[in-house]
mmCIF file of C-alpha atoms in Angstrom:
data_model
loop_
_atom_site.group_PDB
_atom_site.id
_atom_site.type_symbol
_atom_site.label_atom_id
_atom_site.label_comp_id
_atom_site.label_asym_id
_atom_site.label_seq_id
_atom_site.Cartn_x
_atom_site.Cartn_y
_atom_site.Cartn_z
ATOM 1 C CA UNK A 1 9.823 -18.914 12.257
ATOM 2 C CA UNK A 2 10.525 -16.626 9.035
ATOM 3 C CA UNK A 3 10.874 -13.167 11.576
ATOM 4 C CA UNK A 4 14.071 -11.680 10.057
ATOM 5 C CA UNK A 5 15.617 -10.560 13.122
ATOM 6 C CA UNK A 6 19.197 -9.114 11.906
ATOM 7 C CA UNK A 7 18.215 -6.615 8.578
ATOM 8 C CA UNK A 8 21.600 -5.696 6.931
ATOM 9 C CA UNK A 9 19.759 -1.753 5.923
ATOM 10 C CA UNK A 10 22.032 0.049 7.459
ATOM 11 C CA UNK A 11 21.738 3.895 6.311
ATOM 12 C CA UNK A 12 23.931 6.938 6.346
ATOM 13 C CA UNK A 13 23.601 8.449 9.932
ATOM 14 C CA UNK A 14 21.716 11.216 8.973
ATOM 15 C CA UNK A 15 18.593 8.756 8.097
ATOM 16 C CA UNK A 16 18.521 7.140 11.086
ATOM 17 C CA UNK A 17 15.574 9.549 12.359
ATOM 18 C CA UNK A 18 12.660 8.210 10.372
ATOM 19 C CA UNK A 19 10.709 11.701 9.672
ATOM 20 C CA UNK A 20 14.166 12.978 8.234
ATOM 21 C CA UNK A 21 13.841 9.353 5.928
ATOM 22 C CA UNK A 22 10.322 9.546 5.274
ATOM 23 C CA UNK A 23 10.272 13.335 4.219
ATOM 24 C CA UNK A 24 13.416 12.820 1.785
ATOM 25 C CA UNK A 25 12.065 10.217 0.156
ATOM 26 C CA UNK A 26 8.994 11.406 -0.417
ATOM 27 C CA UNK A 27 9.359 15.333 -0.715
ATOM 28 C CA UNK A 28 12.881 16.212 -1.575
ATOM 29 C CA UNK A 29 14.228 13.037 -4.016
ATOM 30 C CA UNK A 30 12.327 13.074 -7.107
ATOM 31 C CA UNK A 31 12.113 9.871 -9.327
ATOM 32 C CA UNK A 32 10.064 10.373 -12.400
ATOM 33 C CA UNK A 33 7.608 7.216 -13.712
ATOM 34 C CA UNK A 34 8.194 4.621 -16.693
ATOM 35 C CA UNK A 35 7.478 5.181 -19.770
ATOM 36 C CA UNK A 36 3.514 3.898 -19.351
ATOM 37 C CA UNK A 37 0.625 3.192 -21.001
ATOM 38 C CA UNK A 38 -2.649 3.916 -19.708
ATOM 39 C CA UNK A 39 -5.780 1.825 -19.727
ATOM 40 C CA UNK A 40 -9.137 2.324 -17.948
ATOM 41 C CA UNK A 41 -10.664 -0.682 -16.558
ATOM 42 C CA UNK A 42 -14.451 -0.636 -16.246
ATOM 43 C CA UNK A 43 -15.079 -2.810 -13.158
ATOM 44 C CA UNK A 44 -17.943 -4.819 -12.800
ATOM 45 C CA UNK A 45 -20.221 -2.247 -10.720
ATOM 46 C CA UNK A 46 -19.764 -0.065 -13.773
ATOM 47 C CA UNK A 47 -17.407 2.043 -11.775
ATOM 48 C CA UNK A 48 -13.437 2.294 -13.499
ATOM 49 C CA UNK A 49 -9.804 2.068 -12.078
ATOM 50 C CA UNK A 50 -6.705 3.924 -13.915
ATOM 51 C CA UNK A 51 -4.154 0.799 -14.926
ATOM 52 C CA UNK A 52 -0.684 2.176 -16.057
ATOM 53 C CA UNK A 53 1.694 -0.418 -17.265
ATOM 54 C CA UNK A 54 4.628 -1.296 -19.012
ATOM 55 C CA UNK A 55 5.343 -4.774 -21.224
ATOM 56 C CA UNK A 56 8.387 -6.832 -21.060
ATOM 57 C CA UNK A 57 8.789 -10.123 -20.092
ATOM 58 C CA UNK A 58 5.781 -11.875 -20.964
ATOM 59 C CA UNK A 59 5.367 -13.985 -18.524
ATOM 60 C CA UNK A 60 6.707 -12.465 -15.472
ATOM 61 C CA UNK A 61 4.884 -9.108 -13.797
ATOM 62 C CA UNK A 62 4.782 -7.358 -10.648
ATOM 63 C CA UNK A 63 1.478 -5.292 -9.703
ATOM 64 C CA UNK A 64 2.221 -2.444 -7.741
ATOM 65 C CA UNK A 65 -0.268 -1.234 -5.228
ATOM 66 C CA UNK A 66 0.050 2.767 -4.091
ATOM 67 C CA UNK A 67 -0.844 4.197 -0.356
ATOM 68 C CA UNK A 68 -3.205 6.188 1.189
ATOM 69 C CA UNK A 69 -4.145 9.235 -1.650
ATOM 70 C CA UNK A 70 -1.302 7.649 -3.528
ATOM 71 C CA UNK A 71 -1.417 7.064 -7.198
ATOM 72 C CA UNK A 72 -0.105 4.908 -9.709
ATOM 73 C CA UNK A 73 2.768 7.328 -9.967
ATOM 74 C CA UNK A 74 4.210 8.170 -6.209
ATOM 75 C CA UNK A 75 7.878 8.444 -5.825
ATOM 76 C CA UNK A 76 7.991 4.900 -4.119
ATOM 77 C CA UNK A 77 6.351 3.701 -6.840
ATOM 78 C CA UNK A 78 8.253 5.547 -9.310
ATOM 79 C CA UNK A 79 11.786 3.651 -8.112
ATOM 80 C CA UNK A 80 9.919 0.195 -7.548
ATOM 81 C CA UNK A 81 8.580 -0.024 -10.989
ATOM 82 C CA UNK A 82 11.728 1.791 -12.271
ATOM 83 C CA UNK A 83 13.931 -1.168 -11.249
ATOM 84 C CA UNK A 84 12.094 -3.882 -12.039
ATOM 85 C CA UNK A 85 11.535 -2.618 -15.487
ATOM 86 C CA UNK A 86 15.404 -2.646 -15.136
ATOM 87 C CA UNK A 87 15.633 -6.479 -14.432
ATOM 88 C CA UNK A 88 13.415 -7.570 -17.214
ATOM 89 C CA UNK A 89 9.693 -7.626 -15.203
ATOM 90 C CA UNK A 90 6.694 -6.541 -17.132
ATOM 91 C CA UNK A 91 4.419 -3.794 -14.227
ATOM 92 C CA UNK A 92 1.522 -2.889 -13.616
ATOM 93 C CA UNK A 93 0.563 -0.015 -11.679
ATOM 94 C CA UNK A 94 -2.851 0.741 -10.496
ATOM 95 C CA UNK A 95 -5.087 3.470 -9.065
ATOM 96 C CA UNK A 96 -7.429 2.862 -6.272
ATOM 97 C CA UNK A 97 -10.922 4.839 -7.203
ATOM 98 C CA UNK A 98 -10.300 8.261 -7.368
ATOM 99 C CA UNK A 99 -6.706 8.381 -7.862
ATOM 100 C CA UNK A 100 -5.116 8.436 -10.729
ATOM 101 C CA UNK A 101 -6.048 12.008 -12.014
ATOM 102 C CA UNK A 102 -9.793 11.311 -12.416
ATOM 103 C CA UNK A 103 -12.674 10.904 -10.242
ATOM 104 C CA UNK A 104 -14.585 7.894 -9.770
ATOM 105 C CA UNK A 105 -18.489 7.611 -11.011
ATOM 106 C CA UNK A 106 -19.486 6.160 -7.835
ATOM 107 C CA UNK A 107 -20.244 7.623 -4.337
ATOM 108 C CA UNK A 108 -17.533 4.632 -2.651
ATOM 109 C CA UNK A 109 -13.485 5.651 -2.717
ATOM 110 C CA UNK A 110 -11.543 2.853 -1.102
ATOM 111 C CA UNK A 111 -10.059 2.078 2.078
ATOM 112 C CA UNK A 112 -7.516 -0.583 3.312
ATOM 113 C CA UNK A 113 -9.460 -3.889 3.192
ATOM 114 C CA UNK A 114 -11.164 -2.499 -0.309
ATOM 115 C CA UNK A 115 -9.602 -5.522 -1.812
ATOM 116 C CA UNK A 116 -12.400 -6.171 -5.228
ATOM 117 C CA UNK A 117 -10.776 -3.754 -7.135
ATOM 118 C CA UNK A 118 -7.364 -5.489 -6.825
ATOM 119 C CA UNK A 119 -8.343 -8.653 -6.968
ATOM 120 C CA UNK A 120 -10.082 -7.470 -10.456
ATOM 121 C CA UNK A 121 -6.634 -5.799 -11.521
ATOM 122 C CA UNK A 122 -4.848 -9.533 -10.477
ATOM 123 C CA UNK A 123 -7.174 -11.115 -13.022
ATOM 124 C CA UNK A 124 -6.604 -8.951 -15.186
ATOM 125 C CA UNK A 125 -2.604 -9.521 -15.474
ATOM 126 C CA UNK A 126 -3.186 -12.925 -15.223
ATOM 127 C CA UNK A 127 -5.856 -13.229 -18.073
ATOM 128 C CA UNK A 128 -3.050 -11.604 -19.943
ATOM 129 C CA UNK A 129 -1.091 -14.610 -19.991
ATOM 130 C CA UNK A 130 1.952 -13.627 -17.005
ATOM 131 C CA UNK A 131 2.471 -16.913 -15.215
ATOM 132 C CA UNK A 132 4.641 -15.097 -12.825
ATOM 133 C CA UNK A 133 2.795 -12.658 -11.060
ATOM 134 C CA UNK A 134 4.253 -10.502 -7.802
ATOM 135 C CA UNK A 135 2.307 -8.361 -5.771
ATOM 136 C CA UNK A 136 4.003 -5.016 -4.108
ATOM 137 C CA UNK A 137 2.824 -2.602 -1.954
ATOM 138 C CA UNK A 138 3.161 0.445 -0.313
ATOM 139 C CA UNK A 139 1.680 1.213 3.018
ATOM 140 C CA UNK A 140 -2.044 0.963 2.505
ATOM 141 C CA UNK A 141 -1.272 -0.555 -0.265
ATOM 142 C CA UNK A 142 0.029 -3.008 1.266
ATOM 143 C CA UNK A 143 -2.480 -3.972 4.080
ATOM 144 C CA UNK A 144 -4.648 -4.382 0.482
ATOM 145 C CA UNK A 145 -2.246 -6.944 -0.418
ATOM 146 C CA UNK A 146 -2.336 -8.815 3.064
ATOM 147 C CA UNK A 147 -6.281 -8.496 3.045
ATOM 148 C CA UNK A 148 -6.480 -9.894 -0.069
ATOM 149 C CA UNK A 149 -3.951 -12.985 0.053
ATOM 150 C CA UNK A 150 -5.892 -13.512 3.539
ATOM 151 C CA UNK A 151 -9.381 -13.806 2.233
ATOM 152 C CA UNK A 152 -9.626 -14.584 -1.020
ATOM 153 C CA UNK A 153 -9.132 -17.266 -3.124
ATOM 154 C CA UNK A 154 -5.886 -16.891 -4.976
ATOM 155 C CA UNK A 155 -4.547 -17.659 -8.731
ATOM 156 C CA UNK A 156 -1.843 -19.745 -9.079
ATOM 157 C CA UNK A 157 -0.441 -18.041 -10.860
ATOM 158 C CA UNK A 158 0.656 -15.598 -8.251
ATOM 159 C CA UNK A 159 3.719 -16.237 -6.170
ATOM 160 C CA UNK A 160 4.559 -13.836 -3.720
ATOM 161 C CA UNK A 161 4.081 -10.997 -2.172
ATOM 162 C CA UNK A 162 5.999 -7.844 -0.427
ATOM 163 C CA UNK A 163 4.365 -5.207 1.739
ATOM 164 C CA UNK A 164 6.291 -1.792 2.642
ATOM 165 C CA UNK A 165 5.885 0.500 5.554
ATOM 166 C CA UNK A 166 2.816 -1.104 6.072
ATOM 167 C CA UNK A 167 0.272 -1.278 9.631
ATOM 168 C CA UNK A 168 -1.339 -4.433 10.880
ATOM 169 C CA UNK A 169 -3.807 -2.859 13.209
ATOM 170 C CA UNK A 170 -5.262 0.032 11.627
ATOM 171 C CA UNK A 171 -6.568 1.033 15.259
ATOM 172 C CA UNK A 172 -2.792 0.987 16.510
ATOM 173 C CA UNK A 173 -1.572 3.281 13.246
ATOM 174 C CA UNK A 174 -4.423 5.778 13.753
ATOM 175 C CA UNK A 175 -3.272 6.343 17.080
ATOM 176 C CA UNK A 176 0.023 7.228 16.419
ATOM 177 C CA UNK A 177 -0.850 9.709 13.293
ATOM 178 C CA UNK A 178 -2.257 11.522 16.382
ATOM 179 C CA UNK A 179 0.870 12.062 18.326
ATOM 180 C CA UNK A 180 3.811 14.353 18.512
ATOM 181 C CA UNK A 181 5.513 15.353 14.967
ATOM 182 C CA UNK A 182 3.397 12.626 13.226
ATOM 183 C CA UNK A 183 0.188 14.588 13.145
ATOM 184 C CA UNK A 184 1.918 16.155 10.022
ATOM 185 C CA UNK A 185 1.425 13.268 7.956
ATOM 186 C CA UNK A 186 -2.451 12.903 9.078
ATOM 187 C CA UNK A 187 -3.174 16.784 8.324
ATOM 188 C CA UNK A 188 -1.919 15.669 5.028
ATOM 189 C CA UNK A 189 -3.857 12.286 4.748
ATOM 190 C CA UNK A 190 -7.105 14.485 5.861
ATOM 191 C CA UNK A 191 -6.647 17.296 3.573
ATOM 192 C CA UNK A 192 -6.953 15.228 0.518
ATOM 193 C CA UNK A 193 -9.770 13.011 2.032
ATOM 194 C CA UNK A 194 -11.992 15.533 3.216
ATOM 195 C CA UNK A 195 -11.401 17.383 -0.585
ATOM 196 C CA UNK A 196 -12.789 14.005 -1.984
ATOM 197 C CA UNK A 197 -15.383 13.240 0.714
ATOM 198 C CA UNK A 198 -16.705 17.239 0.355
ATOM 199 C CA UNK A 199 -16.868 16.109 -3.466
ATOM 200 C CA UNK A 200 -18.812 12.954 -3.272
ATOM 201 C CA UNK A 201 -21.224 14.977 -1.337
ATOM 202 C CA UNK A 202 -21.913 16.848 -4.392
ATOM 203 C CA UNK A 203 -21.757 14.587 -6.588
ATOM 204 C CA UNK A 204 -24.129 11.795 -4.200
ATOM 205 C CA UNK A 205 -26.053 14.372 -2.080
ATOM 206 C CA UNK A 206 -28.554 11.043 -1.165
ATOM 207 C CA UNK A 207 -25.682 8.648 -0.376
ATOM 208 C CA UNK A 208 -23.156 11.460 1.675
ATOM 209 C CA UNK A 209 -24.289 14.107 4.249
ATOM 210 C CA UNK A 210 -23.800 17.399 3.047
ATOM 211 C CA UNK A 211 -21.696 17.997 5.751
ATOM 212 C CA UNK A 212 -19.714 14.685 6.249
ATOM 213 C CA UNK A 213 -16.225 16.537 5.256
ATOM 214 C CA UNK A 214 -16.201 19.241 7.682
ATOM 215 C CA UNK A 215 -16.019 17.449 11.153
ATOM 216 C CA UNK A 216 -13.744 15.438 9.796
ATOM 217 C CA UNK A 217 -9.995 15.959 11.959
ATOM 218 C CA UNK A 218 -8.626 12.031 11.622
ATOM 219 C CA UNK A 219 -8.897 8.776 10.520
ATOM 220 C CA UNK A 220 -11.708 7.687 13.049
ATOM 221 C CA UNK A 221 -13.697 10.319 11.677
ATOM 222 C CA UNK A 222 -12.928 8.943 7.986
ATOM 223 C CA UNK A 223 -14.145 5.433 9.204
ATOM 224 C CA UNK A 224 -17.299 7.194 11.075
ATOM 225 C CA UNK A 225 -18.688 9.516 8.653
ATOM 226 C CA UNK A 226 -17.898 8.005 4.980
ATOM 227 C CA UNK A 227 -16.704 4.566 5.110
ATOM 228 C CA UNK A 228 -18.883 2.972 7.176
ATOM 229 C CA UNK A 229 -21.951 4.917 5.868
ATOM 230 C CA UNK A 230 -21.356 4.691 2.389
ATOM 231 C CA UNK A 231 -18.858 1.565 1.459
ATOM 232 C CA UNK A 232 -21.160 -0.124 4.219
ATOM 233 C CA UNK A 233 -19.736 -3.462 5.317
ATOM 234 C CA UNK A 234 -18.749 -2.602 9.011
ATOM 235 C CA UNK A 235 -21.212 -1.851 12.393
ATOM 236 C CA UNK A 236 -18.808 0.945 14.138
ATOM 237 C CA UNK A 237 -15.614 2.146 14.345
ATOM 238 C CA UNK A 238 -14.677 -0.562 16.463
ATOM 239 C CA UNK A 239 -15.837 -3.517 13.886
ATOM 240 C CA UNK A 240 -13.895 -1.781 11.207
ATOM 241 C CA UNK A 241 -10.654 -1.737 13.024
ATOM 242 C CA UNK A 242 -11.063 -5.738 13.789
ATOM 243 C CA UNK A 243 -11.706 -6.895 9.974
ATOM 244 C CA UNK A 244 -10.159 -4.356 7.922
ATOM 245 C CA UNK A 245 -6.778 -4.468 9.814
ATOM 246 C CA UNK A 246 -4.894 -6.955 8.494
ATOM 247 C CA UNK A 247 -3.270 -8.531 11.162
ATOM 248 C CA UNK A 248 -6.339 -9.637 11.879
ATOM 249 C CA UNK A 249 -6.736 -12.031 8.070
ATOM 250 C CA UNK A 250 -2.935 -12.966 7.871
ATOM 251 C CA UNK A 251 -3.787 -16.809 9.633
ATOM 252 C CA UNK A 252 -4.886 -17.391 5.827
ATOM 253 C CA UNK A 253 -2.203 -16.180 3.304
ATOM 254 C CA UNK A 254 -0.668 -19.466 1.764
ATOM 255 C CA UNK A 255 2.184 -18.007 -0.071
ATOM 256 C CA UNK A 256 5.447 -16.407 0.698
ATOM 257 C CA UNK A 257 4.792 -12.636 2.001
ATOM 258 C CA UNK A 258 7.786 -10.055 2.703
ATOM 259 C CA UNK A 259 6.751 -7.465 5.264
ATOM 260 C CA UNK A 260 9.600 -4.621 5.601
ATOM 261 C CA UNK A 261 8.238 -2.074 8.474
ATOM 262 C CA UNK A 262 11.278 0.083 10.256
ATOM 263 C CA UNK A 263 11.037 0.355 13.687
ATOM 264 C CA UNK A 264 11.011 4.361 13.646
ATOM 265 C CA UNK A 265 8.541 4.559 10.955
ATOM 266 C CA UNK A 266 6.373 7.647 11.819
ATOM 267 C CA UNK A 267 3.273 6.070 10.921
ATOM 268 C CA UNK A 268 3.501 2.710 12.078
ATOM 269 C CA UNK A 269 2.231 2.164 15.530
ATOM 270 C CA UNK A 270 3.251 -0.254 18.918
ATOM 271 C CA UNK A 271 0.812 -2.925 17.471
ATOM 272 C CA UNK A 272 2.616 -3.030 13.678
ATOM 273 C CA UNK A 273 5.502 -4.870 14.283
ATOM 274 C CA UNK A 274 4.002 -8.227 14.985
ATOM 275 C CA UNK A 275 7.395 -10.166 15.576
ATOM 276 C CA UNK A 276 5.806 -13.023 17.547
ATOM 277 C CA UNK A 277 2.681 -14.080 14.554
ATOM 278 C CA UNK A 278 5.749 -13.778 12.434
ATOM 279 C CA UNK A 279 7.290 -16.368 14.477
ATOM 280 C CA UNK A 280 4.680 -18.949 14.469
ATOM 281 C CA UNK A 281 3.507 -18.660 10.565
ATOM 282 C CA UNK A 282 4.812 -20.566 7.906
ATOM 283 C CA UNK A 283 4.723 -17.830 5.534
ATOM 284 C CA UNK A 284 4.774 -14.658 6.688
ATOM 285 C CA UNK A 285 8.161 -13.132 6.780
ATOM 286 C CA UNK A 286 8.979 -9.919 8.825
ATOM 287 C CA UNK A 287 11.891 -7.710 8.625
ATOM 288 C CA UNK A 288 11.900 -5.232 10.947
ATOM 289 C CA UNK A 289 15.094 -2.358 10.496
ATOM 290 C CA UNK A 290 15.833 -0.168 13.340
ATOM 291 C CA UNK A 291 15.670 2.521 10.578
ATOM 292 C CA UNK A 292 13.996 3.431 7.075
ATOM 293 C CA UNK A 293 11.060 5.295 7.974
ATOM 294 C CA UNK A 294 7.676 5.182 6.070
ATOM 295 C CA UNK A 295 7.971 4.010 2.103
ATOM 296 C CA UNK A 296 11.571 5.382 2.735
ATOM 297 C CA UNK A 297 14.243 3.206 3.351
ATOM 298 C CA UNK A 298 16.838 5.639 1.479
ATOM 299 C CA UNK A 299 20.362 3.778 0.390
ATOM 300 C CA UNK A 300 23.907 4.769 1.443
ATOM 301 C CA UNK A 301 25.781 3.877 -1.850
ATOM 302 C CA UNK A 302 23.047 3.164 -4.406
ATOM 303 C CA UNK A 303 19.988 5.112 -6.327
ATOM 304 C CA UNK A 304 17.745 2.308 -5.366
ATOM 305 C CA UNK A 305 16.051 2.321 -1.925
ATOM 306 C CA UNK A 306 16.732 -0.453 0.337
ATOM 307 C CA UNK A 307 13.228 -1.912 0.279
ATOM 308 C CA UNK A 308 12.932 -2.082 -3.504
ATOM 309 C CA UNK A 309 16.164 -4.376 -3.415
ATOM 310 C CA UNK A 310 14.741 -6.796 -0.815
ATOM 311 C CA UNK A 311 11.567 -6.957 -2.439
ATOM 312 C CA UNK A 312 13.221 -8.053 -6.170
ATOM 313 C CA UNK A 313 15.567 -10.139 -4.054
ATOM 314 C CA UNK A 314 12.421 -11.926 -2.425
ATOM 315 C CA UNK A 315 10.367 -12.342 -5.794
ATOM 316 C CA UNK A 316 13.473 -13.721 -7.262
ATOM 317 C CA UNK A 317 13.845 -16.335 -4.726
ATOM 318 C CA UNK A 318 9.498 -17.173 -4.368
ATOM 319 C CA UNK A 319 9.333 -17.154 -8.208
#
């Protein structure tokens, strides 16, 4: 039932090719972060997370979760915290391991079912006393969010949820980051990976291979060489593409969830547009544009992407 068949984005012709949205929005339009305050959250393996945030309403927050070698501070997250800071929300904006500006102590990064750390940053907010809490996110960030309303237990005190630009089969994503002009985005992705990975063998030279960086050419290789080995958790590349995808833990999210993924996002794959489980779950609502591209979604009249509107629009009417 909730698949939200007719999407009223409807951008200026020149972003109706999704690299042309994707690479605006990220590279060319700048928006610069709140105003934050920064607070390091020792976790309970002794390992930290970078929490930026910024108080308003005290009972009302939205947690904002960054993608793939993200940080707190992207340009998508930059106009998402932006304007709900501007309607009154309280945010919260965290760093997976490693991101953030500082390393991690341990040999483990993150990946897209690392879902402990956010759950921790959830309690968190909600230990604070925010009895309205809203969960955003961005791409990986966002299969996080999906992972984590899917298998764990949830507070109450959380609401909904929105995800952005973000894959259901990992497997089907990975695929198409190796095809045509998309393989830009993974050279990316694998640049800053492999600079961490070749790190962590440094720093861990008994829990990563000296050389587990330097074969690495794509995300397989990511899941073969580092995740697998050293966040553990997963047989083969095969197991982690069943449980960490997740399109595969959706069947148990209980509350309202907003999925916004274009149909010529550059990243997204054939298998991340799941318009039939959308049709059959009582919760899970899918809006698929034929345009936005990846964390993009750039406006024709307005400073605020189109995404960033739905999502406050959604929250507003879950809360």
């Amino acid at each position: 039932m909730p698949y939200l068949e007719k999407s009223t984005y409807r951008p200026d012709p020149i972003f109706h090719n999704g690299h042309i949205s994707t690479i605006y929005s990220g590279v060319i339009r700048k928006f610069g972060p709140p105003d934050y305050d920064r607070k390091k959250l020792i976790l309970p393996d002794a390992d930290f997370l970078l929490l930026d945030y910024k108080l308003q309403d005290s009972q009302k927050a939205v947690i904002l979760c960054h993608g793939l070698e993200g940080n707190s501070r992207k340009n998508y997250n930059n106009v998402c915290a932006n304007y709900f800071l501007e309607k009154g929300y309280s945010v919260f904006a965290w760093n997976n391991r490693s991101c953030g500006g500082q390393m991690n102590l341990l040999p483990q990064l993150y990946h897209h079912a690392s879902i402990e750390d956010l759950e921790y940053v959830v309690k968190h907010v909600v230990q604070n006393g925010f009895t309205q809490v809203f969960l955003v996110g961005f791409s990986l960030g966002g299969d996080q969010i999906m992972n984590y309303l899917g298998k764990r237990k949830i507070p109450v005190e959380v609401k909904a949820a929105v995800a952005i630009s973000a894959p259901f089969q990992l497997r089907s994503s990975a695929e198409k980051l190796q095809s045509g002009f998309s393989k830009i985005y993974q050279r990316r992705f694998i640049g800053k990976v492999k600079w961490k990975i070749a790190a962590k063998s440094i720093q861990f030279p008994d829990a990563v291979p000296a050389d587990a960086a330097k074969y690495i050419k794509n995300f397989d290789d990511v899941v073969t060489r580092f995740i697998i080995p050293v966040h553990g958790g997963y047989s083969d590349l095969d197991d982690y593409y069943l449980n960490a995808s997740p399109g595969n833990s959706v069947a148990g999210i209980k509350l309202p969830l907003l999925v916004i993924n274009a149909w010529d996002d550059p990243i997204l794959g054939t298998k991340d547009h799941p318009v039939e489980m959308a049709k059959a779950h009582d919760y899970l609502f899918l809006e698929t544009p034929a345009h936005g591209g990846h964390c993009a979604f750039p406006p024709k009249y307005s400073h605020h992407p189109y995404s960033v509107v739905r999502a406050f629009e959604f929250v507003e009417e879950m809360g």
